[in-house]
Amino acid sequence: MFKLLSTSGEQSIDLQLGRKLVVGRAVTSDVPIYDPTISRRHAEIVLTESGVRVTDLGSSNGTFLNGAKITEADAGANDVVTFGKVAFRVKEVTAPAPRPQVVPPPADFKPSTKGGAAGGTIVRQLPVSVSGGVPAIVIDEPQGASHLKVKADNLEERREKKLSLLLEVSKELSKQQELDRLLDKVVDFTFQIMNVDRVSILLLDGKSNELVPRISKSRTGDASAAKHVPQSIARKAVEERVAILSDNAAADERFKGKSILIQSVRSAMCTPLMGSDSKVLGILYVDNLTATHSFADEDLEFLIAFGGLTAVAIENSQLSERIRREALVRSNFERYFSPNIAQVIAQQQDAGRLPSEKRPVVVFFSDIRGFTPMSETMSPDEIARLLTEYFTEMVDKVFEFGGTLDKFMGDAIMALWGAPIVHEDDADRAVQCAIAQLAELEKLNLKWKQEGRTEVQIGIAINFGEVFAGNIGSDRRLEYTVIGDAVNTAYRLCGKAGPNEILISEPFYQQLKKKPAVEALEPIQVKGKAKKVPVYRVKR
């Protein structure tokens, strides 16, 4: 029989034949090791007939046997197994490891055959108490050398209360989705749970790689004492990914630095906030300004576990914020862009701030022929109903073919292809949209005719050219649109289009990859142009 004993002598792992144990940084691991080089699910160990089989579970910092990195290997007596940077030696023992106590079932107990083998036996029962929250577990003052405010009569009870405390903290942090409130809650919990003078959280800026102070508080409320964290300690925690406990930071050779001397830090602890994929999110720092030798190993171990919960909560908060931001941006953009394009824009880093630039685009106009005299014979409610039904179907076709709704202009629709998202076949999409709109209009007219309502006809024009595309407007209202000669030309051509006619310009025709059947018309003179504009009529 074998067991694993850490080379520091602080932790041992008892093994049972055939029972698999997961080694990891998570509190719920079979063998929790609170070290930043340990992944949440680091490795699996199992006692076999021939030794200890060690399997790495895809850890970030690797698993090693006698210094050689392994994926899976068998270890024997006196071999050294290292998880991350935490080493254990395989020791041979003469007596088997103790087995969990079997709780006998009550006399009237009848084994269930549902979901398992008949005659199954309850191996262990643990009482489940009603959650009382963090205040129900902590006390006013710490006991013994540790500065954790946890009262217990023995080590087993103390360990159980610490796990319960971490569970309650995890529940409370999971309720906080807004980052500033979350960090404020973490600091308040730290003061509530530990006897410390100051608490600070610094987050790592992804672009500059600098630690940015996010929140810092002093127990006494002295704002000046809560402004700075010793950079020598903070950088070491981040760069080496290690948790630090210093009995007397001001005199510690490793942390000689002006910032510590100025603050007269006597005792300090700092743990990196390790996110997924071993990414450092920042640090959680606590210190004591009055007494040396104030923190114990137990305090550091708890701070590491507390930091792990904080890191998970921060990542969840950042994810929630990103989802909220994308949902808001998408809901705004879906009024102008097709849903799939709106989603692409919302996922971009600078969502909501579309670029302003010159670019070639397809400009599309359609409007109802003779709408003004038609509307004079209709009530306001009838006009609103007609336009709502008409615009709904026409805009759906714009979105169906990947276009952008620029604006409504009375009874006219202005749409774009090529801004802000470019497709190789933007011109073809615009023509297909125009043809689809006319087909949809036929269905609407048939419906309106059956209802005894007014039928309509539309004219469509499409042009291509370079424009200015971007957010235009005032400080109070901005609108993404395009400006340029290509826009004016498309608008003038639309005015020349006959009922249910599609006119396209020569520049646009040249952009088509799949050219439809067209009929060349006499060049048209449009306002603002010295020369006549060559145009084609699309045959349907």
PDB file of N, CA, C and O in Angstrom, residues 36-83:
ATOM      1  N   PRO A  36      -1.348  28.500  -6.613  1.00  0.00           N
ATOM      2  CA  PRO A  36      -1.712  29.064  -7.922  1.00  0.00           C
ATOM      3  C   PRO A  36      -1.206  28.285  -9.123  1.00  0.00           C
ATOM      4  O   PRO A  36      -1.697  28.481 -10.234  1.00  0.00           O
ATOM      5  N   THR A  37      -0.242  27.384  -8.922  1.00  0.00           N
ATOM      6  CA  THR A  37       0.243  26.583 -10.053  1.00  0.00           C
ATOM      7  C   THR A  37      -0.621  25.347 -10.276  1.00  0.00           C
ATOM      8  O   THR A  37      -0.384  24.590 -11.221  1.00  0.00           O
ATOM      9  N   ILE A  38      -1.610  25.150  -9.427  1.00  0.00           N
ATOM     10  CA  ILE A  38      -2.499  23.990  -9.527  1.00  0.00           C
ATOM     11  C   ILE A  38      -3.765  24.399 -10.265  1.00  0.00           C
ATOM     12  O   ILE A  38      -4.378  25.423  -9.951  1.00  0.00           O
ATOM     13  N   SER A  39      -4.163  23.625 -11.267  1.00  0.00           N
ATOM     14  CA  SER A  39      -5.411  23.875 -11.976  1.00  0.00           C
ATOM     15  C   SER A  39      -6.584  23.386 -11.136  1.00  0.00           C
ATOM     16  O   SER A  39      -6.412  22.602 -10.195  1.00  0.00           O
ATOM     17  N   ARG A  40      -7.777  23.859 -11.507  1.00  0.00           N
ATOM     18  CA  ARG A  40      -8.954  23.449 -10.733  1.00  0.00           C
ATOM     19  C   ARG A  40      -9.155  21.932 -10.774  1.00  0.00           C
ATOM     20  O   ARG A  40      -9.530  21.327  -9.792  1.00  0.00           O
ATOM     21  N   ARG A  41      -8.957  21.315 -11.924  1.00  0.00           N
ATOM     22  CA  ARG A  41      -8.909  19.848 -12.049  1.00  0.00           C
ATOM     23  C   ARG A  41      -7.542  19.529 -12.654  1.00  0.00           C
ATOM     24  O   ARG A  41      -7.369  19.561 -13.860  1.00  0.00           O
ATOM     25  N   HIS A  42      -6.604  19.263 -11.790  1.00  0.00           N
ATOM     26  CA  HIS A  42      -5.209  19.175 -12.235  1.00  0.00           C
ATOM     27  C   HIS A  42      -4.835  17.758 -12.684  1.00  0.00           C
ATOM     28  O   HIS A  42      -4.334  17.554 -13.783  1.00  0.00           O
ATOM     29  N   ALA A  43      -5.076  16.790 -11.814  1.00  0.00           N
ATOM     30  CA  ALA A  43      -4.656  15.413 -12.119  1.00  0.00           C
ATOM     31  C   ALA A  43      -5.549  14.427 -11.381  1.00  0.00           C
ATOM     32  O   ALA A  43      -6.292  14.791 -10.468  1.00  0.00           O
ATOM     33  N   GLU A  44      -5.435  13.185 -11.805  1.00  0.00           N
ATOM     34  CA  GLU A  44      -6.188  12.100 -11.163  1.00  0.00           C
ATOM     35  C   GLU A  44      -5.190  11.057 -10.682  1.00  0.00           C
ATOM     36  O   GLU A  44      -4.237  10.706 -11.396  1.00  0.00           O
ATOM     37  N   ILE A  45      -5.381  10.570  -9.459  1.00  0.00           N
ATOM     38  CA  ILE A  45      -4.502   9.538  -8.917  1.00  0.00           C
ATOM     39  C   ILE A  45      -5.344   8.361  -8.447  1.00  0.00           C
ATOM     40  O   ILE A  45      -6.465   8.541  -7.950  1.00  0.00           O
ATOM     41  N   VAL A  46      -4.816   7.174  -8.622  1.00  0.00           N
ATOM     42  CA  VAL A  46      -5.527   5.968  -8.192  1.00  0.00           C
ATOM     43  C   VAL A  46      -4.493   4.910  -7.795  1.00  0.00           C
ATOM     44  O   VAL A  46      -3.456   4.745  -8.450  1.00  0.00           O
ATOM     45  N   LEU A  47      -4.770   4.224  -6.702  1.00  0.00           N
ATOM     46  CA  LEU A  47      -3.895   3.152  -6.234  1.00  0.00           C
ATOM     47  C   LEU A  47      -4.229   1.864  -6.976  1.00  0.00           C
ATOM     48  O   LEU A  47      -5.383   1.434  -7.001  1.00  0.00           O
ATOM     49  N   THR A  48      -3.218   1.281  -7.626  1.00  0.00           N
ATOM     50  CA  THR A  48      -3.386   0.016  -8.342  1.00  0.00           C
ATOM     51  C   THR A  48      -2.606  -1.072  -7.620  1.00  0.00           C
ATOM     52  O   THR A  48      -1.940  -0.817  -6.609  1.00  0.00           O
ATOM     53  N   GLU A  49      -2.656  -2.270  -8.157  1.00  0.00           N
ATOM     54  CA  GLU A  49      -1.931  -3.386  -7.548  1.00  0.00           C
ATOM     55  C   GLU A  49      -0.418  -3.171  -7.604  1.00  0.00           C
ATOM     56  O   GLU A  49       0.331  -3.662  -6.752  1.00  0.00           O
ATOM     57  N   SER A  50       0.036  -2.423  -8.615  1.00  0.00           N
ATOM     58  CA  SER A  50       1.490  -2.280  -8.806  1.00  0.00           C
ATOM     59  C   SER A  50       2.043  -0.953  -8.324  1.00  0.00           C
ATOM     60  O   SER A  50       3.254  -0.774  -8.257  1.00  0.00           O
ATOM     61  N   GLY A  51       1.187   0.029  -7.997  1.00  0.00           N
ATOM     62  CA  GLY A  51       1.697   1.325  -7.562  1.00  0.00           C
ATOM     63  C   GLY A  51       0.615   2.389  -7.640  1.00  0.00           C
ATOM     64  O   GLY A  51      -0.577   2.098  -7.515  1.00  0.00           O
ATOM     65  N   VAL A  52       1.045   3.621  -7.894  1.00  0.00           N
ATOM     66  CA  VAL A  52       0.117   4.745  -7.966  1.00  0.00           C
ATOM     67  C   VAL A  52       0.079   5.246  -9.410  1.00  0.00           C
ATOM     68  O   VAL A  52       1.102   5.684  -9.944  1.00  0.00           O
ATOM     69  N   ARG A  53      -1.076   5.144 -10.035  1.00  0.00           N
ATOM     70  CA  ARG A  53      -1.220   5.640 -11.402  1.00  0.00           C
ATOM     71  C   ARG A  53      -1.620   7.113 -11.356  1.00  0.00           C
ATOM     72  O   ARG A  53      -2.599   7.482 -10.719  1.00  0.00           O
ATOM     73  N   VAL A  54      -0.848   7.935 -12.052  1.00  0.00           N
ATOM     74  CA  VAL A  54      -1.061   9.388 -12.074  1.00  0.00           C
ATOM     75  C   VAL A  54      -1.416   9.795 -13.493  1.00  0.00           C
ATOM     76  O   VAL A  54      -0.685   9.495 -14.442  1.00  0.00           O
ATOM     77  N   THR A  55      -2.535  10.508 -13.652  1.00  0.00           N
ATOM     78  CA  THR A  55      -2.997  10.956 -14.968  1.00  0.00           C
ATOM     79  C   THR A  55      -3.216  12.460 -14.943  1.00  0.00           C
ATOM     80  O   THR A  55      -3.980  12.965 -14.110  1.00  0.00           O
ATOM     81  N   ASP A  56      -2.540  13.176 -15.819  1.00  0.00           N
ATOM     82  CA  ASP A  56      -2.757  14.625 -15.918  1.00  0.00           C
ATOM     83  C   ASP A  56      -4.103  14.891 -16.609  1.00  0.00           C
ATOM     84  O   ASP A  56      -4.457  14.228 -17.585  1.00  0.00           O
ATOM     85  N   LEU A  57      -4.851  15.879 -16.104  1.00  0.00           N
ATOM     86  CA  LEU A  57      -6.182  16.199 -16.641  1.00  0.00           C
ATOM     87  C   LEU A  57      -6.157  17.464 -17.484  1.00  0.00           C
ATOM     88  O   LEU A  57      -7.097  18.252 -17.474  1.00  0.00           O
ATOM     89  N   GLY A  58      -5.074  17.643 -18.229  1.00  0.00           N
ATOM     90  CA  GLY A  58      -4.974  18.830 -19.078  1.00  0.00           C
ATOM     91  C   GLY A  58      -4.632  20.076 -18.292  1.00  0.00           C
ATOM     92  O   GLY A  58      -5.089  21.176 -18.627  1.00  0.00           O
ATOM     93  N   SER A  59      -3.838  19.938 -17.234  1.00  0.00           N
ATOM     94  CA  SER A  59      -3.496  21.076 -16.382  1.00  0.00           C
ATOM     95  C   SER A  59      -2.648  22.094 -17.129  1.00  0.00           C
ATOM     96  O   SER A  59      -1.974  21.775 -18.115  1.00  0.00           O
ATOM     97  N   SER A  60      -2.665  23.327 -16.648  1.00  0.00           N
ATOM     98  CA  SER A  60      -1.906  24.395 -17.303  1.00  0.00           C
ATOM     99  C   SER A  60      -0.412  24.280 -17.041  1.00  0.00           C
ATOM    100  O   SER A  60       0.408  24.563 -17.910  1.00  0.00           O
ATOM    101  N   ASN A  61      -0.032  23.872 -15.819  1.00  0.00           N
ATOM    102  CA  ASN A  61       1.386  23.853 -15.450  1.00  0.00           C
ATOM    103  C   ASN A  61       1.987  22.455 -15.389  1.00  0.00           C
ATOM    104  O   ASN A  61       3.133  22.295 -15.000  1.00  0.00           O
ATOM    105  N   GLY A  62       1.210  21.447 -15.774  1.00  0.00           N
ATOM    106  CA  GLY A  62       1.757  20.112 -15.957  1.00  0.00           C
ATOM    107  C   GLY A  62       1.865  19.271 -14.698  1.00  0.00           C
ATOM    108  O   GLY A  62       1.805  19.758 -13.570  1.00  0.00           O
ATOM    109  N   THR A  63       1.995  17.952 -14.931  1.00  0.00           N
ATOM    110  CA  THR A  63       2.221  16.963 -13.878  1.00  0.00           C
ATOM    111  C   THR A  63       3.513  16.231 -14.203  1.00  0.00           C
ATOM    112  O   THR A  63       3.765  15.883 -15.367  1.00  0.00           O
ATOM    113  N   PHE A  64       4.337  15.973 -13.185  1.00  0.00           N
ATOM    114  CA  PHE A  64       5.678  15.437 -13.423  1.00  0.00           C
ATOM    115  C   PHE A  64       5.936  14.214 -12.530  1.00  0.00           C
ATOM    116  O   PHE A  64       5.447  14.139 -11.404  1.00  0.00           O
ATOM    117  N   LEU A  65       6.708  13.272 -13.057  1.00  0.00           N
ATOM    118  CA  LEU A  65       7.167  12.108 -12.298  1.00  0.00           C
ATOM    119  C   LEU A  65       8.681  12.127 -12.318  1.00  0.00           C
ATOM    120  O   LEU A  65       9.303  12.020 -13.386  1.00  0.00           O
ATOM    121  N   ASN A  66       9.257  12.323 -11.145  1.00  0.00           N
ATOM    122  CA  ASN A  66      10.730  12.405 -11.009  1.00  0.00           C
ATOM    123  C   ASN A  66      11.324  13.439 -11.968  1.00  0.00           C
ATOM    124  O   ASN A  66      12.370  13.239 -12.591  1.00  0.00           O
ATOM    125  N   GLY A  67      10.594  14.568 -12.122  1.00  0.00           N
ATOM    126  CA  GLY A  67      11.094  15.677 -12.939  1.00  0.00           C
ATOM    127  C   GLY A  67      10.706  15.628 -14.396  1.00  0.00           C
ATOM    128  O   GLY A  67      10.896  16.609 -15.125  1.00  0.00           O
ATOM    129  N   ALA A  68      10.167  14.503 -14.884  1.00  0.00           N
ATOM    130  CA  ALA A  68       9.770  14.375 -16.297  1.00  0.00           C
ATOM    131  C   ALA A  68       8.263  14.602 -16.428  1.00  0.00           C
ATOM    132  O   ALA A  68       7.470  14.007 -15.686  1.00  0.00           O
ATOM    133  N   LYS A  69       7.889  15.449 -17.380  1.00  0.00           N
ATOM    134  CA  LYS A  69       6.477  15.751 -17.577  1.00  0.00           C
ATOM    135  C   LYS A  69       5.754  14.521 -18.121  1.00  0.00           C
ATOM    136  O   LYS A  69       6.263  13.843 -19.029  1.00  0.00           O
ATOM    137  N   ILE A  70       4.573  14.242 -17.591  1.00  0.00           N
ATOM    138  CA  ILE A  70       3.840  13.030 -17.980  1.00  0.00           C
ATOM    139  C   ILE A  70       2.403  13.373 -18.362  1.00  0.00           C
ATOM    140  O   ILE A  70       1.861  14.409 -17.979  1.00  0.00           O
ATOM    141  N   THR A  71       1.818  12.465 -19.132  1.00  0.00           N
ATOM    142  CA  THR A  71       0.375  12.482 -19.368  1.00  0.00           C
ATOM    143  C   THR A  71      -0.280  11.432 -18.489  1.00  0.00           C
ATOM    144  O   THR A  71      -1.300  11.665 -17.860  1.00  0.00           O
ATOM    145  N   GLU A  72       0.360  10.272 -18.437  1.00  0.00           N
ATOM    146  CA  GLU A  72      -0.066   9.196 -17.539  1.00  0.00           C
ATOM    147  C   GLU A  72       1.147   8.326 -17.249  1.00  0.00           C
ATOM    148  O   GLU A  72       1.929   8.009 -18.155  1.00  0.00           O
ATOM    149  N   ALA A  73       1.312   7.948 -15.974  1.00  0.00           N
ATOM    150  CA  ALA A  73       2.465   7.109 -15.597  1.00  0.00           C
ATOM    151  C   ALA A  73       2.172   6.443 -14.260  1.00  0.00           C
ATOM    152  O   ALA A  73       1.291   6.874 -13.505  1.00  0.00           O
ATOM    153  N   ASP A  74       2.924   5.366 -13.976  1.00  0.00           N
ATOM    154  CA  ASP A  74       2.815   4.656 -12.706  1.00  0.00           C
ATOM    155  C   ASP A  74       4.002   5.026 -11.829  1.00  0.00           C
ATOM    156  O   ASP A  74       5.162   4.959 -12.260  1.00  0.00           O
ATOM    157  N   ALA A  75       3.712   5.399 -10.580  1.00  0.00           N
ATOM    158  CA  ALA A  75       4.756   5.767  -9.628  1.00  0.00           C
ATOM    159  C   ALA A  75       4.876   4.695  -8.566  1.00  0.00           C
ATOM    160  O   ALA A  75       3.874   4.103  -8.145  1.00  0.00           O
ATOM    161  N   GLY A  76       6.122   4.468  -8.132  1.00  0.00           N
ATOM    162  CA  GLY A  76       6.366   3.481  -7.095  1.00  0.00           C
ATOM    163  C   GLY A  76       6.963   4.119  -5.859  1.00  0.00           C
ATOM    164  O   GLY A  76       7.042   5.347  -5.738  1.00  0.00           O
ATOM    165  N   ALA A  77       7.393   3.306  -4.927  1.00  0.00           N
ATOM    166  CA  ALA A  77       7.937   3.784  -3.658  1.00  0.00           C
ATOM    167  C   ALA A  77       9.095   4.747  -3.894  1.00  0.00           C
ATOM    168  O   ALA A  77       9.963   4.499  -4.736  1.00  0.00           O
ATOM    169  N   ASN A  78       9.082   5.883  -3.171  1.00  0.00           N
ATOM    170  CA  ASN A  78      10.117   6.930  -3.181  1.00  0.00           C
ATOM    171  C   ASN A  78      10.152   7.755  -4.464  1.00  0.00           C
ATOM    172  O   ASN A  78      11.014   8.629  -4.598  1.00  0.00           O
ATOM    173  N   ASP A  79       9.251   7.490  -5.423  1.00  0.00           N
ATOM    174  CA  ASP A  79       9.156   8.367  -6.583  1.00  0.00           C
ATOM    175  C   ASP A  79       8.559   9.704  -6.150  1.00  0.00           C
ATOM    176  O   ASP A  79       7.793   9.777  -5.173  1.00  0.00           O
ATOM    177  N   VAL A  80       8.901  10.763  -6.904  1.00  0.00           N
ATOM    178  CA  VAL A  80       8.379  12.095  -6.588  1.00  0.00           C
ATOM    179  C   VAL A  80       7.399  12.513  -7.687  1.00  0.00           C
ATOM    180  O   VAL A  80       7.766  12.571  -8.871  1.00  0.00           O
ATOM    181  N   VAL A  81       6.160  12.779  -7.280  1.00  0.00           N
ATOM    182  CA  VAL A  81       5.123  13.252  -8.196  1.00  0.00           C
ATOM    183  C   VAL A  81       4.909  14.743  -7.918  1.00  0.00           C
ATOM    184  O   VAL A  81       4.675  15.134  -6.769  1.00  0.00           O
ATOM    185  N   THR A  82       4.965  15.567  -8.963  1.00  0.00           N
ATOM    186  CA  THR A  82       4.830  17.015  -8.792  1.00  0.00           C
ATOM    187  C   THR A  82       3.634  17.522  -9.580  1.00  0.00           C
ATOM    188  O   THR A  82       3.541  17.302 -10.790  1.00  0.00           O
ATOM    189  N   PHE A  83       2.727  18.173  -8.866  1.00  0.00           N
ATOM    190  CA  PHE A  83       1.568  18.798  -9.498  1.00  0.00           C
ATOM    191  C   PHE A  83       1.865  20.294  -9.570  1.00  0.00           C
ATOM    192  O   PHE A  83       1.919  20.964  -8.531  1.00  0.00           O
TER     193      PHE A  83
END
